[in-house]
Short mmCIF file of N, CA and C in Angstrom, two decimals:
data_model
loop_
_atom_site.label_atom_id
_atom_site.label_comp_id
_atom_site.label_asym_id
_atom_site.label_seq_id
_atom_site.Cartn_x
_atom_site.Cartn_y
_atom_site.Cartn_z
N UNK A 29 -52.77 -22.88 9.77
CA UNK A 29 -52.34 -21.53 9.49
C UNK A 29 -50.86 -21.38 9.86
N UNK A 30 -50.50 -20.71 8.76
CA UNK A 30 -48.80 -20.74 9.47
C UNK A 30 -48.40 -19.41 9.92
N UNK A 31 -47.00 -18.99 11.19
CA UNK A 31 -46.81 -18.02 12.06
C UNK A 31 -46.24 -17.51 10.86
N UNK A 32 -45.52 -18.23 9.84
CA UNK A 32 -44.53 -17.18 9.21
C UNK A 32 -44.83 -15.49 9.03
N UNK A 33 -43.79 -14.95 8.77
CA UNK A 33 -44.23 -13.70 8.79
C UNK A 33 -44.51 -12.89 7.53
N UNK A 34 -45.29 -12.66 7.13
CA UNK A 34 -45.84 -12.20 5.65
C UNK A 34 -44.62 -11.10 5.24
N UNK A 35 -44.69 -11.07 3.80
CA UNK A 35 -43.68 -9.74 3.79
C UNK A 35 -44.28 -9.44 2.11
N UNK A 36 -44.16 -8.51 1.77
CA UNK A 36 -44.83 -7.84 0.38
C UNK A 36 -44.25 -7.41 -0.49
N UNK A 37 -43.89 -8.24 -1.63
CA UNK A 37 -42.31 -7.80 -2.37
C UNK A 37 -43.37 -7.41 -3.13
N UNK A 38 -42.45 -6.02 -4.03
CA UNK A 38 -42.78 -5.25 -4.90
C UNK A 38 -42.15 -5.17 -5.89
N UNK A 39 -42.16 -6.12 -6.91
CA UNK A 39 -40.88 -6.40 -8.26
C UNK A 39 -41.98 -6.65 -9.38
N UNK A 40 -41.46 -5.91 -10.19
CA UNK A 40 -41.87 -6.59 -11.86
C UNK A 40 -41.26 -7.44 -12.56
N UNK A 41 -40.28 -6.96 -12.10
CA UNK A 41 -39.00 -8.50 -13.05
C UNK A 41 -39.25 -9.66 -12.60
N UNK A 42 -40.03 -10.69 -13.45
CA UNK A 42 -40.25 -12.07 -12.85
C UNK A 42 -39.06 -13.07 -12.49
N UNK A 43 -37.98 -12.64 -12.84
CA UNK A 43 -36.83 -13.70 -12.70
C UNK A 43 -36.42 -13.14 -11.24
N UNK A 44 -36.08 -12.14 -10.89
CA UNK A 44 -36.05 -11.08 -9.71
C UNK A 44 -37.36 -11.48 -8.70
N UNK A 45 -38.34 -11.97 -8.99
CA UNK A 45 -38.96 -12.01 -8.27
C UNK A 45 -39.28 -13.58 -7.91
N UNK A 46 -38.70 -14.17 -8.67
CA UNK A 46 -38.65 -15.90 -7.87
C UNK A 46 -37.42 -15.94 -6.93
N UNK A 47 -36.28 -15.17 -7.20
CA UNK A 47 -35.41 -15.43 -6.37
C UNK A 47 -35.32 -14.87 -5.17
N UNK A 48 -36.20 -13.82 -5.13
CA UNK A 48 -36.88 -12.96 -3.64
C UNK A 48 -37.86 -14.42 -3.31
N UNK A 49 -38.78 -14.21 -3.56
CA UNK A 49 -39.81 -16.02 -3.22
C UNK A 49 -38.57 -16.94 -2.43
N UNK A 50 -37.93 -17.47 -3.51
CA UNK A 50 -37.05 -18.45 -3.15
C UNK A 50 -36.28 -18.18 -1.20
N UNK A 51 -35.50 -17.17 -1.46
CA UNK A 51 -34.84 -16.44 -0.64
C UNK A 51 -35.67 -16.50 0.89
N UNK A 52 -36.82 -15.77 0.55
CA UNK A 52 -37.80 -15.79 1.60
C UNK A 52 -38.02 -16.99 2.57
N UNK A 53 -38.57 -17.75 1.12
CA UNK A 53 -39.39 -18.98 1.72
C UNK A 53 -37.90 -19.88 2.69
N UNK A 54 -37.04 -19.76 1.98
CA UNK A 54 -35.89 -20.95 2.66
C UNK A 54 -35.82 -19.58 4.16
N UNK A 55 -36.10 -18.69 3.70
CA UNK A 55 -35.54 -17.88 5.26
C UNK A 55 -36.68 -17.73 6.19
N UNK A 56 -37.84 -18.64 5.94
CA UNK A 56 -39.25 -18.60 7.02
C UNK A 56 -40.24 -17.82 6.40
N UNK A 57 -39.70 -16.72 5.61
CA UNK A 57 -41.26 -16.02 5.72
C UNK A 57 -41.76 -16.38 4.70
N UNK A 58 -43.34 -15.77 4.47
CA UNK A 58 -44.07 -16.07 3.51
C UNK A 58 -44.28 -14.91 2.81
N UNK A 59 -44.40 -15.17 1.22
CA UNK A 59 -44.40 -13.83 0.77
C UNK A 59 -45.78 -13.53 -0.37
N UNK A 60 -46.31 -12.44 -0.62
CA UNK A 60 -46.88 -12.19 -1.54
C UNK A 60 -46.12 -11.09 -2.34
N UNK A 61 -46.73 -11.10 -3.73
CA UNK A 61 -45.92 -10.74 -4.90
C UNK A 61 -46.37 -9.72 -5.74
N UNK A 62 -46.71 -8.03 -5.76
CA UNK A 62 -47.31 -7.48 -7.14
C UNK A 62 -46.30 -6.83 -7.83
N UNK A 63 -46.78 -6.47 -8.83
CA UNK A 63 -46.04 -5.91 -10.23
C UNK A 63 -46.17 -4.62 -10.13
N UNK A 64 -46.52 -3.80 -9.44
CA UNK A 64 -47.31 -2.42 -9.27
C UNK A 64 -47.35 -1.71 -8.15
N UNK A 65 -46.99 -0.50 -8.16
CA UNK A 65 -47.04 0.32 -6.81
C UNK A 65 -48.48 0.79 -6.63
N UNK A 66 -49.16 0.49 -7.75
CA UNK A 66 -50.62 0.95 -6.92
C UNK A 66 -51.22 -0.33 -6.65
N UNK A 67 -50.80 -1.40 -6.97
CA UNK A 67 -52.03 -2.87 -6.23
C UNK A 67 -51.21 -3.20 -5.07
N UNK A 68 -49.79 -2.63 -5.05
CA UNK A 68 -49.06 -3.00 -3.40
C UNK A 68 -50.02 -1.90 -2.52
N UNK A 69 -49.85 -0.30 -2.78
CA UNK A 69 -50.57 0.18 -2.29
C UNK A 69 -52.50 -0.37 -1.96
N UNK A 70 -52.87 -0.54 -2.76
CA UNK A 70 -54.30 -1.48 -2.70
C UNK A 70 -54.32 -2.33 -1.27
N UNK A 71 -53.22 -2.81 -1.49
CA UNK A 71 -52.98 -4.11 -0.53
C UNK A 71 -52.75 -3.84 0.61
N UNK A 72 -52.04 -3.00 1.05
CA UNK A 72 -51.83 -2.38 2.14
C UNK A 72 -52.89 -1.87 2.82
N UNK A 73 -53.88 -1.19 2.08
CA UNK A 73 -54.59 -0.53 2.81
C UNK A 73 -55.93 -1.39 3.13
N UNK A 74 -55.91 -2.75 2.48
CA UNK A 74 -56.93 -3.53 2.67
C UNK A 74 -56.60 -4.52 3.73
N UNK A 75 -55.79 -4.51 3.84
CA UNK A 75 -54.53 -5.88 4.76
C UNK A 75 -53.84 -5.50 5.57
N UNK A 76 -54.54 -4.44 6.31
CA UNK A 76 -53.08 -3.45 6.96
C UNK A 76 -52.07 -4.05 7.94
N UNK A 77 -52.77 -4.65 8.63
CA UNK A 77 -52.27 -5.61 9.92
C UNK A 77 -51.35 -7.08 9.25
N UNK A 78 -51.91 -7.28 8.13
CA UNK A 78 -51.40 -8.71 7.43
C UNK A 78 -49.94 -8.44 7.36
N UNK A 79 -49.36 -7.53 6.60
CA UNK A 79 -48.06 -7.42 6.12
C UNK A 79 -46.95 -7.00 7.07
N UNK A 80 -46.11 -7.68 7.45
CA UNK A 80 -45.06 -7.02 8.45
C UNK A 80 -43.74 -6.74 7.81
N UNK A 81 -43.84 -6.33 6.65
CA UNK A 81 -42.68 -5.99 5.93
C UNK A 81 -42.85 -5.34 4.45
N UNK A 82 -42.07 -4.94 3.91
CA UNK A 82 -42.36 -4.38 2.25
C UNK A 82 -40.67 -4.55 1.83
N UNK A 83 -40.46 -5.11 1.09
CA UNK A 83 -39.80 -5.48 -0.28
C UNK A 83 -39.95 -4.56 -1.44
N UNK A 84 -39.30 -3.83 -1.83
CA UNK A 84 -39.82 -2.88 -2.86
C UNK A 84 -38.64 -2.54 -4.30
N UNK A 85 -38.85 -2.90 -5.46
CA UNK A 85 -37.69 -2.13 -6.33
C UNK A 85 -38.44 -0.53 -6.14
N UNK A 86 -37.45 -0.09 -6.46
CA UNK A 86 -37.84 1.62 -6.88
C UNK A 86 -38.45 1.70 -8.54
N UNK A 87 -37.82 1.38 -9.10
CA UNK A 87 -38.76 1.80 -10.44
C UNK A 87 -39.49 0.40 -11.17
N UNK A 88 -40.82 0.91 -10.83
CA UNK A 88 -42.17 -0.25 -11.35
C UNK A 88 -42.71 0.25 -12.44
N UNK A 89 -43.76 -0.82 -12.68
CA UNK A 89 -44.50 -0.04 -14.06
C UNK A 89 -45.71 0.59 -13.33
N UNK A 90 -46.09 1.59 -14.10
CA UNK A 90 -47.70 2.15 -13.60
C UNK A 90 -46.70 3.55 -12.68
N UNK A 91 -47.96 4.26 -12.19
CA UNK A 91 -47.82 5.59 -11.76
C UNK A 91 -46.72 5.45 -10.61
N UNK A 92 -46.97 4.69 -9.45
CA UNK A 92 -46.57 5.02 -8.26
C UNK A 92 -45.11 4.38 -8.55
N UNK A 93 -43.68 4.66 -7.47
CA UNK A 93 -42.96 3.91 -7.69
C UNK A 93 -42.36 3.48 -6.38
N UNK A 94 -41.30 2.92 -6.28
CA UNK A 94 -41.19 2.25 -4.63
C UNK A 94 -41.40 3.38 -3.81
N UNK A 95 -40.61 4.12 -4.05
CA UNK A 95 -40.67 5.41 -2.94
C UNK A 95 -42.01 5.73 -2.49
N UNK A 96 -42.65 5.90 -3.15
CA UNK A 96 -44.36 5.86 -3.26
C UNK A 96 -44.75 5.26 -1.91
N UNK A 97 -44.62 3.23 -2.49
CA UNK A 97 -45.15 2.71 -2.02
C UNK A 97 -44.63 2.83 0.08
N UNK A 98 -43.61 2.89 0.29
CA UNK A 98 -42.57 2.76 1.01
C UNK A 98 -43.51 3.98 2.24
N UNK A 99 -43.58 5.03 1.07
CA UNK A 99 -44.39 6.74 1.74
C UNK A 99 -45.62 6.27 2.37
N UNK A 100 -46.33 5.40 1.68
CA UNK A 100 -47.63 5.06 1.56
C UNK A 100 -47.71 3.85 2.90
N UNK A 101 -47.07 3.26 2.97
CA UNK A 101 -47.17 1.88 3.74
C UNK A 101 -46.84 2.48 5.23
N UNK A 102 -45.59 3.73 5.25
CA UNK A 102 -45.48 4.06 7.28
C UNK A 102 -46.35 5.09 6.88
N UNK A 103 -47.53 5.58 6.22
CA UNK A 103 -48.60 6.31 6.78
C UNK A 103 -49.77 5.01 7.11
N UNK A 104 -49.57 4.24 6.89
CA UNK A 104 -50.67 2.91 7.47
C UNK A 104 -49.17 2.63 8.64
N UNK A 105 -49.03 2.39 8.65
CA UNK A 105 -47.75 1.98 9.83
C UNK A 105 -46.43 2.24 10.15
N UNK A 106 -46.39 3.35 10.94
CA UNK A 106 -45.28 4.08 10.66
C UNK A 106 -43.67 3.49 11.06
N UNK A 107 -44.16 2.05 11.81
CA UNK A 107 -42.55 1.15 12.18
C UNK A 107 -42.42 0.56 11.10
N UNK A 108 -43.35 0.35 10.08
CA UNK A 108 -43.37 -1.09 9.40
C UNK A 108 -41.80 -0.68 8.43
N UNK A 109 -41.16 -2.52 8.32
CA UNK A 109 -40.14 -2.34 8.10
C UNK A 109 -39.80 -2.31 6.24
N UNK A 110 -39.08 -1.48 5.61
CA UNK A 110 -38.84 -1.47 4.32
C UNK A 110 -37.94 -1.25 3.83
N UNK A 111 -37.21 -2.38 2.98
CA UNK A 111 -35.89 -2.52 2.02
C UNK A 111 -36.61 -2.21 0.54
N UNK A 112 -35.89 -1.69 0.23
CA UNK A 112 -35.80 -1.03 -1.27
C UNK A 112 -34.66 -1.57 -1.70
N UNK A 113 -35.05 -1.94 -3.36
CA UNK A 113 -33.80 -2.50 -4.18
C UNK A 113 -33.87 -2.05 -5.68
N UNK A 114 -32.51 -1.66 -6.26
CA UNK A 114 -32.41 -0.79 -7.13
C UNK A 114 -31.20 -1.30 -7.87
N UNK A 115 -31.17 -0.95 -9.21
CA UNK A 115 -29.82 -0.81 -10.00
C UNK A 115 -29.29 0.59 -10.43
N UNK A 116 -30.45 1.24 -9.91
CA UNK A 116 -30.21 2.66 -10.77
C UNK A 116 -30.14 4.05 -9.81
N UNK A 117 -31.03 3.52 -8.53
CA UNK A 117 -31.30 4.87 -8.15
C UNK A 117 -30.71 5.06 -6.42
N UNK A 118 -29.41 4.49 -6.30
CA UNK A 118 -28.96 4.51 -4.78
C UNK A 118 -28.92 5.46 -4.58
N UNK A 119 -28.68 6.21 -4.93
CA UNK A 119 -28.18 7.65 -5.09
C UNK A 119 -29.20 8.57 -4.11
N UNK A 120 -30.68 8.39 -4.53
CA UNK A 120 -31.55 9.19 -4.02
C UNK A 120 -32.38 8.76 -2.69
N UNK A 121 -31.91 7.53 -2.27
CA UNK A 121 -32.13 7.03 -0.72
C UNK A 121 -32.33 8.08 0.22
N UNK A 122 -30.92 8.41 0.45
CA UNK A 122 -31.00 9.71 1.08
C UNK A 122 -32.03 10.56 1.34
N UNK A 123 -32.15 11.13 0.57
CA UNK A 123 -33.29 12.17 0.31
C UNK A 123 -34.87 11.33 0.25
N UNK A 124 -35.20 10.59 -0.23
CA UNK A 124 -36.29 10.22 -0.92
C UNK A 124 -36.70 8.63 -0.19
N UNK A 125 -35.81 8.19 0.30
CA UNK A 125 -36.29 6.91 1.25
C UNK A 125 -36.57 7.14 2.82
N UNK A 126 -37.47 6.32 3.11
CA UNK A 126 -38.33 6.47 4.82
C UNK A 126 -37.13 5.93 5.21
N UNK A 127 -37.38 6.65 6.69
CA UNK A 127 -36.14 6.55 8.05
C UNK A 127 -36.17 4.74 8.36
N UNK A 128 -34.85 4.65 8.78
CA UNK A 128 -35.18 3.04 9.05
C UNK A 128 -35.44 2.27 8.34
N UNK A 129 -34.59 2.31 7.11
CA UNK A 129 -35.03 1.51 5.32
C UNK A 129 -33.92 0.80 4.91
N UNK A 130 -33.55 -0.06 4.52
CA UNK A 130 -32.65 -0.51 3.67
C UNK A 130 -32.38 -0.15 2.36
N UNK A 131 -31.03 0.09 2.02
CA UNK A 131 -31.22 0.10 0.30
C UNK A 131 -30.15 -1.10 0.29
N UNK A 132 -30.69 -2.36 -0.77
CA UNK A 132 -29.94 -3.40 -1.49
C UNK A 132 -30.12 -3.11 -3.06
N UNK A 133 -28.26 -2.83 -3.35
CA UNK A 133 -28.05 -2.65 -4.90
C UNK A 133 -28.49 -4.00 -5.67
N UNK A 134 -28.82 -3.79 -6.92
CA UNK A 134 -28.72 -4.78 -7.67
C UNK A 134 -27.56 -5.20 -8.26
N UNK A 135 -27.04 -6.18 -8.65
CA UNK A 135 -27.31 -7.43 -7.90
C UNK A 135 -26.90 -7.57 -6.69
N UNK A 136 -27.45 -8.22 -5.69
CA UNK A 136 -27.63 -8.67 -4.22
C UNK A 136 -27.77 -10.30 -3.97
N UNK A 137 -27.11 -10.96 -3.39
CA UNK A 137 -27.19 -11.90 -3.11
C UNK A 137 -28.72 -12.46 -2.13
N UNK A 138 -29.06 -13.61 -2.51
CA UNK A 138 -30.31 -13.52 -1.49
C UNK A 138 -30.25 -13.82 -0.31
N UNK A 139 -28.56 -14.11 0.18
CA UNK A 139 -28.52 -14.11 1.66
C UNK A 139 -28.39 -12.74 2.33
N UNK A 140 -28.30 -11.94 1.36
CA UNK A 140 -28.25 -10.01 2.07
C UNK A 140 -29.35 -10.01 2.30
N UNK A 141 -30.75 -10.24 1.52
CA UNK A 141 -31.84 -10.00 1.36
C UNK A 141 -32.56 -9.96 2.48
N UNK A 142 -32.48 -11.49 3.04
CA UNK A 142 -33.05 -12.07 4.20
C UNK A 142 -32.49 -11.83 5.64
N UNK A 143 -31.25 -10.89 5.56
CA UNK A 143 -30.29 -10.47 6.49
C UNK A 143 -30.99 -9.53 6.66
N UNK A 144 -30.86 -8.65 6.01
CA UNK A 144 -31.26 -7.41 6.25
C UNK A 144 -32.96 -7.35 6.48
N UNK A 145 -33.63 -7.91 5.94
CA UNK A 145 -35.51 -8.36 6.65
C UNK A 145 -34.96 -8.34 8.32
N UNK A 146 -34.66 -9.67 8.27
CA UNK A 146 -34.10 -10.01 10.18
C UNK A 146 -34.09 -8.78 10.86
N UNK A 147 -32.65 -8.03 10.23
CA UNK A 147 -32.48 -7.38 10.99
C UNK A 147 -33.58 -6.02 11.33
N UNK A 148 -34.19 -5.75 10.23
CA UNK A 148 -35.31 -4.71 10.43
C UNK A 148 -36.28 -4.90 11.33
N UNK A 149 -36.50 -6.63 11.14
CA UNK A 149 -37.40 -7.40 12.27
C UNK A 149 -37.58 -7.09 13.70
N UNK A 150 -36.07 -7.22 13.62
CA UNK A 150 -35.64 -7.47 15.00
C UNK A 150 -35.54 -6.72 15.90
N UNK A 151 -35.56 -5.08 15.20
CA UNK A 151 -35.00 -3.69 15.55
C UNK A 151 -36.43 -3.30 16.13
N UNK A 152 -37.57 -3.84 15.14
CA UNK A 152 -38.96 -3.20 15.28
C UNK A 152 -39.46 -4.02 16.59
N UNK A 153 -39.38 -5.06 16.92
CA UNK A 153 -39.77 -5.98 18.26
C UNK A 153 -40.01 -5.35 19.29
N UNK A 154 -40.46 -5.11 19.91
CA UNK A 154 -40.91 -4.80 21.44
C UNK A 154 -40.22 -5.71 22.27
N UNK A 155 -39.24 -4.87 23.53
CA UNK A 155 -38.75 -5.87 24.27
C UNK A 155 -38.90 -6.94 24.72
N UNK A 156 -40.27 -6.90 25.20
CA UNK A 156 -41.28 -8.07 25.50
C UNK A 156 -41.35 -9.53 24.45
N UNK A 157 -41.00 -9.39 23.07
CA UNK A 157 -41.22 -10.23 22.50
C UNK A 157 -39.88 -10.57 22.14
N UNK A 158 -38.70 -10.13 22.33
CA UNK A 158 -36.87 -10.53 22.58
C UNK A 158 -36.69 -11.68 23.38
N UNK A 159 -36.32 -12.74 23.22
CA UNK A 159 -35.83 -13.40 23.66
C UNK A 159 -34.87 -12.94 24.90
N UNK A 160 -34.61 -13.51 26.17
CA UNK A 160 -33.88 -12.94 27.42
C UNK A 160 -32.60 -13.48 26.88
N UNK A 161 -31.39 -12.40 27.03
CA UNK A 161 -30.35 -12.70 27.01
C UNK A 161 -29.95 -13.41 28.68
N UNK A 162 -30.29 -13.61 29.36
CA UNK A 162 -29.67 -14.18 30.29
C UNK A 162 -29.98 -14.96 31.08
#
């Protein structure tokens, strides 16, 4: 079984979504992949403890859209950490994205990607599990 740390990208664009995979995997974690804000939602609520992260574009196919999912995932866990990625809709972060979120524009390099996971990581940790600075 491996420690990596699961994370739950939420992309329809399959080319967009190997290079999140890619990105991930070289940066430790392990990832699962849907096309849909309602089977991410599904997933969440079946797996609650599994996922320590969400990956999300804002506009998917089907009803729900990142924002949705993002709403949906800190009412199952309200630290859990979530980057949102967009070409279209930075704009409405502000208003419409959970506290403690990332927004990465499109295009994004996949070393931002995995930067910014870390750092959400790292923020959410319990002192106890920090490494001692001294």
């Amino acid at each position: 079984m491996s420690d990596a740390v699961a994370v739950l990208v939420v992309e329809d664009d399959r080319l967009i979504q190997a290079m999140i995979e890619d990105a991930l995997s070289d940066g430790g974690f392990q990832s699962a992949v849907t096309t849909s804000g309602e089977e991410a939602i599904e997933l969440l609520q079946s797996n609650e403890s599994h996922y320590r992260a969400i990956i999300t574009d804002i506009n998917l196919v089907g009803r729900r859209n990142g924002w949705d999912v993002a709403q949906r995932s800190r009412e199952i866990d309200p630290s859990m950490p979530i980057i949102y990625m967009t070409g279209t809709h930075a704009e409405d972060w502000a208003s419409r994205g959970v506290p403690n979120s990332v927004l990465l524009t499109k295009p994004f390099a996949p070393a931002q990607l995995v930067t910014a996971l870390s750092n959400l990581l790292n923020a959410q940790a319990p002192s106890a599990e920090r490494p001692d600075q001294g």
